[in-house]
Coordinates of C-alpha atoms in Angstrom, one line a residue:
X14 CA 223.2 -97.3 -127.3
X15 CA 221.1 -100.4 -128.9
X16 CA 217.5 -100.7 -128.7
X17 CA 215.5 -103.2 -130.5
X18 CA 212.0 -103.4 -131.7
X19 CA 210.5 -106.9 -132.5
X20 CA 207.6 -107.4 -134.6
X21 CA 205.7 -111.0 -134.7
X22 CA 203.3 -111.4 -137.3
X23 CA 201.4 -114.1 -135.6
X24 CA 198.6 -114.2 -138.0
X25 CA 200.8 -114.3 -141.2
X26 CA 199.6 -117.6 -142.2
X27 CA 196.1 -116.4 -142.5
X28 CA 197.0 -112.9 -143.7
X29 CA 198.9 -114.1 -146.7
X30 CA 195.7 -115.4 -148.1
X31 CA 193.1 -113.2 -146.2
X32 CA 194.5 -109.8 -145.9
X33 CA 193.2 -107.7 -143.1
X34 CA 191.0 -105.6 -145.7
X35 CA 189.2 -109.0 -146.6
X36 CA 189.0 -110.3 -142.9
X37 CA 185.3 -110.7 -142.8
X38 CA 185.6 -113.6 -145.4
X39 CA 185.3 -117.3 -143.8
X40 CA 188.8 -118.6 -144.3
X41 CA 191.1 -121.1 -142.8
X42 CA 194.6 -122.3 -143.2
X43 CA 195.5 -125.9 -143.1
X44 CA 198.8 -127.4 -142.6
X45 CA 198.8 -131.5 -142.9
X46 CA 194.8 -131.8 -143.0
X47 CA 194.6 -129.9 -139.6
X48 CA 193.5 -126.1 -139.1
X49 CA 196.2 -123.8 -138.2
X50 CA 194.9 -120.4 -138.3
X51 CA 191.3 -119.1 -138.8
X52 CA 189.6 -115.7 -139.7
X53 CA 187.1 -114.1 -137.4
X54 CA 184.1 -115.0 -139.4
X55 CA 185.5 -118.6 -139.4
X56 CA 186.0 -118.6 -135.8
X57 CA 182.3 -117.4 -135.4
X58 CA 181.1 -120.2 -137.5
X59 CA 182.7 -122.7 -134.8
X60 CA 186.2 -123.4 -136.5
X61 CA 188.6 -123.9 -134.2
X62 CA 192.8 -124.2 -134.6
X63 CA 193.5 -128.0 -134.4
X64 CA 190.2 -129.1 -136.2
X65 CA 190.4 -131.7 -139.1
X66 CA 189.3 -130.6 -142.6
X67 CA 186.0 -132.6 -142.4
X68 CA 185.1 -130.9 -138.8
X69 CA 185.8 -127.6 -140.5
X70 CA 183.7 -128.3 -143.5
X71 CA 180.8 -129.5 -141.2
X72 CA 181.0 -126.6 -138.8
X73 CA 181.1 -124.1 -142.0
X74 CA 180.2 -125.4 -145.4
X75 CA 181.2 -122.1 -147.0
X76 CA 184.6 -121.9 -145.6
X77 CA 187.4 -121.3 -147.9
X78 CA 190.2 -123.8 -147.1
X79 CA 193.9 -122.9 -148.1
X80 CA 196.9 -125.2 -147.7
X81 CA 199.8 -123.5 -146.0
X82 CA 202.4 -122.0 -148.4
X83 CA 205.7 -121.3 -146.7
X84 CA 207.2 -119.6 -149.9
X85 CA 204.3 -117.0 -149.8
X86 CA 204.9 -116.7 -146.3
X87 CA 208.6 -115.8 -146.9
X88 CA 207.8 -113.2 -149.6
X89 CA 205.6 -111.7 -147.3
X90 CA 208.1 -111.3 -144.5
X91 CA 210.6 -110.0 -147.1
X92 CA 207.9 -107.3 -148.3
X93 CA 207.5 -106.2 -144.7
X94 CA 211.2 -106.2 -143.6
X95 CA 211.5 -104.0 -146.9
X96 CA 208.8 -101.4 -145.8
X97 CA 210.7 -101.3 -142.5
X98 CA 213.8 -100.1 -144.1
X99 CA 212.4 -96.7 -144.0
X100 CA 212.9 -96.6 -140.2
X101 CA 216.5 -98.2 -139.7
X102 CA 219.0 -99.7 -142.1
X103 CA 219.4 -102.8 -139.7
X104 CA 216.6 -105.0 -140.4
X105 CA 216.9 -109.0 -139.6
X106 CA 214.7 -111.8 -140.3
X107 CA 214.3 -113.9 -137.3
X108 CA 212.6 -117.2 -136.9
X109 CA 208.9 -117.8 -136.5
X110 CA 207.6 -114.7 -138.2
X111 CA 209.7 -112.3 -136.3
X112 CA 211.4 -109.1 -137.8
X113 CA 213.9 -107.3 -135.4
X114 CA 215.1 -103.7 -135.9
X115 CA 217.9 -101.9 -134.2
X116 CA 216.3 -98.5 -133.8
X117 CA 219.2 -97.2 -131.2
X118 CA 220.3 -94.6 -134.2
X119 CA 216.9 -93.7 -135.5
X120 CA 215.2 -92.9 -131.9
X121 CA 216.2 -88.8 -132.6
X122 CA 214.8 -88.7 -136.3
X123 CA 211.6 -90.2 -135.6
X124 CA 210.7 -88.3 -132.4
X125 CA 211.6 -91.0 -129.3
X126 CA 210.5 -94.6 -128.8
X127 CA 207.0 -94.0 -128.6
X128 CA 206.5 -92.5 -132.1
X129 CA 208.9 -95.1 -133.7
X130 CA 206.6 -97.9 -132.5
X131 CA 203.5 -96.2 -133.4
X132 CA 204.9 -95.7 -137.0
X133 CA 206.3 -99.1 -137.3
X134 CA 202.7 -100.5 -136.1
X135 CA 201.2 -98.4 -138.7
X136 CA 203.3 -99.7 -141.4
X137 CA 202.3 -103.3 -140.8
X138 CA 198.6 -102.2 -140.8
X139 CA 199.1 -100.8 -144.1
X140 CA 200.7 -103.9 -145.3
X141 CA 197.6 -106.0 -144.1
X142 CA 199.6 -107.7 -141.3
X143 CA 198.7 -108.2 -137.5
X144 CA 201.8 -107.8 -135.5
X145 CA 202.6 -108.1 -131.8
X146 CA 205.3 -105.2 -130.9
X147 CA 208.0 -105.4 -128.5
X148 CA 210.8 -103.3 -127.4
X149 CA 214.0 -104.5 -125.7
X150 CA 217.7 -103.5 -125.0
X151 CA 218.6 -107.1 -126.6
X152 CA 217.5 -108.3 -130.0
X153 CA 216.6 -111.9 -128.0
X154 CA 214.8 -110.1 -125.6
X155 CA 212.7 -108.2 -128.2
X156 CA 212.3 -111.7 -129.9
X157 CA 210.9 -113.5 -126.8
X158 CA 208.7 -110.3 -125.5
X159 CA 207.2 -110.2 -129.3
X160 CA 206.5 -114.0 -129.3
X161 CA 204.5 -113.5 -126.0
X162 CA 202.5 -110.9 -127.6
X163 CA 204.4 -107.7 -126.8
X164 CA 205.8 -105.5 -124.1
X165 CA 208.3 -102.6 -123.7
X166 CA 211.7 -102.7 -121.9
X167 CA 214.1 -99.9 -122.1
X168 CA 216.7 -101.0 -119.6
X169 CA 218.4 -104.4 -118.8
X170 CA 216.8 -104.0 -115.1
X171 CA 213.2 -104.0 -116.6
X172 CA 213.7 -106.4 -119.1
X173 CA 215.0 -109.0 -116.4
X174 CA 211.7 -108.6 -114.4
X175 CA 209.6 -108.8 -117.7
X176 CA 211.6 -112.2 -118.9
X177 CA 211.1 -113.7 -115.6
X178 CA 207.2 -114.0 -115.9
X179 CA 207.6 -115.4 -119.3
X180 CA 206.6 -119.1 -119.8
X181 CA 209.9 -121.7 -119.4
X182 CA 209.1 -123.3 -122.8
X183 CA 208.9 -120.0 -124.8
X184 CA 212.5 -120.4 -126.1
X185 CA 212.4 -122.6 -128.8
X186 CA 215.3 -124.8 -127.4
X187 CA 213.3 -125.3 -124.6
X188 CA 210.0 -126.8 -126.2
X189 CA 211.2 -130.4 -126.6
X190 CA 211.8 -130.6 -122.9
X191 CA 208.6 -128.9 -121.6
X192 CA 207.3 -132.1 -120.1
X193 CA 210.4 -132.4 -118.0
X194 CA 210.3 -128.8 -117.1
X195 CA 206.7 -128.9 -115.7
X196 CA 207.6 -132.2 -114.1
X197 CA 210.2 -130.6 -112.0
X198 CA 208.0 -127.6 -111.3
X199 CA 209.7 -125.1 -113.6
X200 CA 207.2 -122.8 -115.0
X201 CA 208.9 -119.6 -115.9
X202 CA 212.1 -118.2 -117.6
X203 CA 213.1 -116.8 -114.3
X204 CA 213.1 -120.0 -112.5
X205 CA 214.7 -121.7 -115.7
X206 CA 217.4 -119.3 -115.4
X207 CA 217.9 -120.4 -111.5
X208 CA 218.5 -123.9 -112.6
X209 CA 222.2 -124.9 -112.4
X210 CA 224.1 -124.3 -115.7
X211 CA 225.9 -127.6 -115.8
X212 CA 223.1 -129.7 -115.3
X213 CA 220.7 -127.8 -117.5
X214 CA 223.4 -127.8 -120.2
X215 CA 223.7 -131.6 -120.0
X216 CA 220.2 -132.3 -120.1
X217 CA 219.0 -129.5 -122.6
X218 CA 222.1 -128.6 -124.5
X219 CA 223.9 -125.5 -124.9
X220 CA 221.8 -123.7 -127.3
X221 CA 219.3 -123.0 -124.4
X222 CA 222.0 -121.3 -122.2
X223 CA 223.1 -118.9 -125.3
X224 CA 219.5 -118.0 -126.0
X225 CA 219.2 -117.1 -122.2
X226 CA 222.4 -115.5 -122.1
X227 CA 221.8 -113.4 -125.5
X228 CA 218.2 -112.5 -123.9
X229 CA 219.6 -110.8 -120.6
X230 CA 222.5 -109.1 -122.3
X231 CA 225.2 -111.5 -121.2
X232 CA 226.8 -112.7 -124.7
X233 CA 226.8 -111.2 -128.0
X234 CA 224.5 -111.3 -130.7
X235 CA 225.2 -111.7 -134.6
X236 CA 222.6 -110.9 -137.1
X237 CA 222.5 -111.0 -140.9
X238 CA 221.0 -107.6 -142.0
X239 CA 218.4 -107.5 -145.0
X240 CA 220.0 -106.5 -148.3
X241 CA 217.7 -104.8 -150.5
X242 CA 217.7 -105.8 -154.4
X243 CA 219.3 -103.1 -156.4
X244 CA 216.1 -102.7 -158.3
X245 CA 212.6 -102.3 -157.1
X246 CA 209.8 -104.4 -158.5
X247 CA 207.2 -105.8 -156.4
X248 CA 203.7 -107.5 -156.9
X249 CA 200.3 -108.0 -154.9
X250 CA 198.1 -110.6 -155.8
X251 CA 194.6 -109.6 -155.1
X252 CA 191.9 -111.7 -152.8
X253 CA 189.3 -110.9 -155.6
X254 CA 188.6 -109.7 -159.3
X255 CA 188.4 -105.6 -158.9
X256 CA 186.2 -104.2 -161.4
X257 CA 186.7 -100.6 -160.1
X258 CA 189.8 -98.8 -160.3
X259 CA 189.3 -96.6 -157.0
X260 CA 189.3 -100.0 -155.0
X261 CA 192.7 -100.7 -156.0
X262 CA 194.1 -97.8 -153.9
X263 CA 194.5 -99.7 -150.8
X264 CA 196.6 -102.6 -152.5
X265 CA 198.9 -99.9 -154.3
X266 CA 199.4 -98.3 -150.9
X267 CA 201.1 -101.6 -149.7
X268 CA 203.4 -101.6 -152.7
X269 CA 204.2 -97.8 -152.2
X270 CA 205.0 -98.7 -148.7
X271 CA 207.5 -101.3 -149.6
X272 CA 209.2 -99.0 -152.2
X273 CA 209.4 -96.3 -149.8
X274 CA 211.5 -98.5 -147.4
X275 CA 213.8 -99.5 -150.7
X276 CA 214.3 -95.9 -151.4
X277 CA 215.5 -95.3 -147.7
X278 CA 217.6 -98.2 -147.8
X279 CA 219.5 -97.3 -150.8
X280 CA 219.2 -93.2 -150.2
X281 CA 217.4 -92.8 -153.6
X282 CA 214.6 -90.5 -154.6
X283 CA 212.1 -91.7 -157.2
X284 CA 211.5 -89.5 -160.5
X285 CA 209.4 -92.1 -162.4
X286 CA 207.0 -95.1 -161.5
X287 CA 204.6 -97.6 -163.2
X288 CA 201.8 -99.4 -161.8
X289 CA 200.6 -102.4 -163.8
X290 CA 197.5 -103.4 -163.4
X291 CA 197.1 -107.2 -164.4
X292 CA 194.1 -108.7 -165.8
X293 CA 192.5 -112.1 -166.3
X294 CA 194.8 -115.0 -167.9
X295 CA 193.9 -117.5 -170.4
X296 CA 191.3 -117.2 -173.4
X297 CA 190.1 -113.6 -172.4
X298 CA 193.6 -112.4 -171.4
X299 CA 194.3 -108.7 -172.1
X300 CA 197.6 -106.9 -171.4
X301 CA 198.0 -105.3 -168.2
X302 CA 197.0 -101.3 -167.7
X303 CA 200.0 -99.3 -167.2
X304 CA 199.7 -96.2 -165.1
X305 CA 202.9 -94.1 -165.5
X306 CA 203.5 -91.3 -163.3
X307 CA 206.4 -88.9 -164.3
X308 CA 207.4 -86.9 -161.0
X309 CA 208.6 -83.4 -161.5
X310 CA 211.0 -83.6 -158.6
X311 CA 212.1 -86.7 -157.3
X312 CA 210.6 -87.9 -153.9
X313 CA 211.2 -90.6 -151.7
X314 CA 208.1 -90.3 -149.1
X315 CA 204.8 -92.4 -150.2
X316 CA 202.0 -89.6 -149.5
X317 CA 202.6 -87.7 -152.4
X318 CA 202.8 -90.7 -154.7
X319 CA 199.6 -92.1 -153.1
X320 CA 198.0 -88.7 -154.0
X321 CA 198.8 -88.9 -157.6
X322 CA 197.6 -92.7 -157.8
X323 CA 194.7 -91.8 -156.2
X324 CA 193.9 -89.0 -158.8
X325 CA 195.0 -91.4 -161.5
X326 CA 193.0 -94.4 -160.9
X327 CA 189.7 -92.2 -160.3
X328 CA 190.1 -91.1 -163.9
X329 CA 191.0 -94.7 -165.6
X330 CA 188.5 -97.1 -167.0
X331 CA 189.3 -100.8 -166.3
X332 CA 189.0 -102.7 -169.9
X333 CA 188.8 -105.9 -167.6
X334 CA 188.7 -107.2 -163.9
X335 CA 192.0 -106.6 -162.2
X336 CA 193.6 -109.7 -160.5
X337 CA 197.1 -108.5 -159.5
X338 CA 199.3 -105.0 -158.9
X339 CA 202.8 -104.8 -160.0
X340 CA 204.9 -101.5 -158.9
X341 CA 208.4 -100.4 -160.7
X342 CA 210.7 -97.5 -159.9
X343 CA 211.8 -97.1 -163.3
X344 CA 213.8 -94.1 -162.9
X345 CA 215.7 -92.9 -159.7
X346 CA 218.4 -90.7 -158.5
X347 CA 220.4 -90.2 -155.3
X348 CA 218.6 -88.3 -152.7
X349 CA 218.9 -84.6 -152.6
X350 CA 220.3 -83.3 -149.3
X351 CA 218.4 -80.7 -147.0
X352 CA 218.6 -77.1 -148.0
X353 CA 221.2 -75.1 -146.5
X354 CA 219.4 -71.8 -146.5
X355 CA 218.7 -70.4 -143.2
X356 CA 215.4 -69.0 -143.6
X357 CA 212.4 -70.9 -145.6
X358 CA 211.3 -69.8 -149.0
X359 CA 208.5 -67.0 -148.8
X360 CA 205.3 -68.8 -150.2
X361 CA 206.4 -72.3 -149.7
X362 CA 209.3 -74.4 -151.1
X363 CA 210.0 -75.1 -154.8
X364 CA 209.1 -78.9 -153.7
X365 CA 205.6 -78.0 -152.6
X366 CA 205.0 -76.0 -155.8
X367 CA 206.3 -78.9 -157.9
X368 CA 203.9 -81.2 -156.0
X369 CA 201.1 -79.0 -156.6
X370 CA 201.7 -79.2 -160.2
X371 CA 202.1 -82.8 -160.4
X372 CA 198.6 -83.1 -158.5
X373 CA 197.2 -80.7 -161.1
X374 CA 198.4 -83.1 -163.8
X375 CA 197.2 -86.1 -162.3
X376 CA 193.6 -84.4 -162.1
X377 CA 193.4 -82.3 -165.2
X378 CA 195.8 -84.0 -167.7
X379 CA 198.9 -83.1 -168.9
X380 CA 197.7 -81.1 -171.6
X381 CA 195.7 -78.7 -169.4
X382 CA 198.6 -77.8 -167.1
X383 CA 201.1 -75.4 -169.2
X384 CA 203.9 -73.3 -167.9
X385 CA 205.5 -70.2 -169.8
X386 CA 208.4 -71.3 -172.4
X387 CA 209.3 -67.9 -174.1
X388 CA 211.4 -68.2 -177.3
X389 CA 213.8 -65.6 -178.7
X390 CA 211.5 -64.3 -181.5
X391 CA 210.6 -60.7 -182.2
X392 CA 207.1 -61.8 -183.0
X393 CA 204.7 -61.7 -179.9
X394 CA 202.6 -64.9 -180.7
X395 CA 205.7 -66.9 -181.6
X396 CA 207.9 -65.5 -178.5
X397 CA 204.7 -66.2 -176.2
X398 CA 205.0 -70.1 -176.5
X399 CA 203.5 -72.7 -173.8
X400 CA 204.7 -76.1 -172.9
X401 CA 203.5 -79.1 -170.7
X402 CA 204.5 -78.5 -167.0
X403 CA 206.1 -81.9 -167.0
X404 CA 208.1 -81.4 -170.2
X405 CA 211.4 -80.5 -168.9
X406 CA 213.1 -79.8 -172.5
X407 CA 213.7 -76.1 -172.8
X408 CA 214.7 -73.9 -175.7
X409 CA 218.5 -73.6 -175.9
X410 CA 218.4 -69.9 -176.4
X411 CA 216.5 -68.0 -173.7
X412 CA 217.6 -64.7 -174.7
X413 CA 214.6 -62.5 -175.3
X414 CA 214.8 -59.4 -178.0
X415 CA 215.3 -56.0 -176.4
X416 CA 211.7 -54.2 -176.4
X417 CA 211.1 -50.4 -176.5
X418 CA 207.5 -50.7 -175.2
X419 CA 206.1 -52.7 -172.3
X420 CA 204.4 -55.6 -172.9
X421 CA 200.9 -56.5 -171.7
X422 CA 200.0 -59.2 -169.2
X423 CA 197.5 -61.0 -171.2
X424 CA 198.2 -61.8 -174.7
X425 CA 195.1 -63.1 -177.0
X426 CA 195.9 -66.2 -178.5
X427 CA 194.6 -64.9 -182.0
X428 CA 194.3 -61.1 -182.6
X429 CA 190.8 -59.6 -182.9
X430 CA 190.0 -57.3 -185.9
X431 CA 188.9 -53.8 -184.5
X432 CA 186.0 -51.9 -186.4
X433 CA 186.8 -48.1 -187.2
X434 CA 184.4 -45.3 -186.2
X435 CA 185.6 -41.6 -187.0
X436 CA 188.8 -42.9 -188.3
X437 CA 189.7 -44.3 -184.9
X438 CA 189.8 -48.0 -183.7
X439 CA 187.1 -49.0 -181.8
X440 CA 186.6 -51.5 -179.0
X441 CA 183.9 -51.1 -176.4
X442 CA 184.6 -47.4 -176.8
X443 CA 186.7 -45.4 -179.4
X444 CA 190.5 -46.0 -178.5
X445 CA 193.2 -43.4 -178.1
X446 CA 196.8 -44.0 -178.9
X447 CA 198.9 -43.0 -175.9
X448 CA 202.4 -44.3 -177.2
X449 CA 204.4 -44.0 -180.1
X450 CA 204.6 -46.9 -182.8
X451 CA 206.7 -49.9 -182.4
X452 CA 207.6 -51.5 -185.7
X453 CA 207.9 -55.4 -185.7
X454 CA 209.0 -56.9 -189.0
X455 CA 210.3 -60.2 -188.5
X456 CA 209.4 -64.1 -189.6
X457 CA 210.7 -63.7 -193.5
X458 CA 212.0 -67.4 -193.3
X459 CA 208.4 -68.7 -192.5
X460 CA 205.7 -66.4 -191.5
X461 CA 206.2 -62.7 -192.3
X462 CA 204.9 -59.9 -190.1
X463 CA 205.3 -56.5 -190.8
X464 CA 203.2 -54.6 -188.0
X465 CA 203.1 -51.3 -185.9
X466 CA 202.1 -51.9 -182.5
X467 CA 200.6 -49.1 -180.2
X468 CA 199.4 -48.8 -176.6
X469 CA 195.6 -47.3 -176.7
X470 CA 193.5 -46.1 -173.9
X471 CA 189.6 -46.5 -174.0
X472 CA 187.1 -44.4 -172.2
X473 CA 187.1 -46.5 -169.1
X474 CA 190.9 -45.9 -168.9
X475 CA 191.8 -49.7 -169.7
X476 CA 194.9 -49.9 -171.7
X477 CA 194.9 -52.3 -174.6
X478 CA 197.7 -53.3 -177.0
X479 CA 196.9 -53.0 -180.6
X480 CA 198.5 -53.1 -184.1
X481 CA 198.1 -51.7 -187.5
X482 CA 199.1 -54.1 -190.0
X483 CA 201.0 -53.0 -192.9
X484 CA 200.2 -55.2 -196.2
X485 CA 202.4 -53.0 -198.4
X486 CA 199.6 -52.0 -200.5
X487 CA 197.6 -48.9 -200.7
X488 CA 194.3 -49.2 -199.3
X489 CA 192.2 -49.1 -195.8
X490 CA 194.3 -49.8 -192.6
X491 CA 193.3 -52.8 -190.7
X492 CA 193.7 -52.4 -186.7
X493 CA 193.8 -55.7 -184.4
X494 CA 193.8 -56.2 -180.6
X495 CA 196.2 -58.5 -179.8
X496 CA 196.6 -58.1 -175.8
X497 CA 195.4 -56.2 -172.6
X498 CA 197.7 -54.6 -169.9
X499 CA 196.7 -55.3 -166.2

């Protein structure tokens, strides 16, 4: 089953210079000295499409005028198409700022046509584009509906009825003959299709008949699918100088949308990304600020990446205003398949825990989120080692020495010297030994430790891990508190 979604970016010339998050600015786009598109603020000031440059300046002296740039429009179309690759690998760039998506194989994955249409429209809004969305069983039918500001048809019958009401000059091959069509009273596509085919072909050419046949599903359609690049590098030029890092999140979200589509197209998951903040150029130029994020577990969805970027942007101090953003996927791997276990892991999956660790690292810093990294050493303070949670390097020998006595849950970072009362170690209350000695004598190669460890009990029935230091010299014994049992 083939089902197509058409997305017409009908405000693309304007939104290339004036994205939706700055739509309140008074802006217009010119083509050959004539106004091609205007923002809401410019329209409220009296500027209309078709005006000359002088008339637009007369109506709104503060208006910002931009010459149309076809190259920037092509780059914007490419960015939008890359973001839509997360829904289907079959995305085609059509003429007149229309994107076509073959979503017949994606309906079940995304919960049906309605949910898929909502997701596609939401992606366009995130990228800052205004799109008219259509749905049809043929690609040319979806194109025509999208160019007429939308409409959904799931069967050929409903598509035939919807196309019959469209203007006859909507197909591009019919536009040069609009005057002739109006002269003979042909106003709709339905009336155009009822004209004699031999005469219509002699008058308007074969291209018009091919478009009509493809739209009604009577002729095959050929498309060139979008091929994503082997590496992901995307940039965004900001509409103004940004001096606060928190305001960059919206622009970063647009780049993450593109990267998500690129990852899905290649079946990749990203392990490391870098967001570069470009500053002023010229005499006051300074190198870009890099935000490097290393993930504990590779991901391919953008929501978790946005949470990490939000935390990092909230903690960074900008050395200069930002005029552009660049996002790079530095390290990727093949997307991991779904788990083959029947029952979910209790307490959440390992992916959920890794994402929590990444969020804590982004908020607290890498030096404040540690994980246990025990070493094979008899000395307790050496065996109880910690390392940053993002550090994946582990000891080659994870074997631990056997213990004749249990170890405490909480080990103090530095032993606390105990006082003696009535020839007994004292900590809050006199301590009573409840275990035999565990002698630890090791570290002759760097720091020698000669200790006798005991489990002691206080008057409040709390158990402590204490040791008696053996210095090898005759004199008063010295006792230390090294850990507490739960």
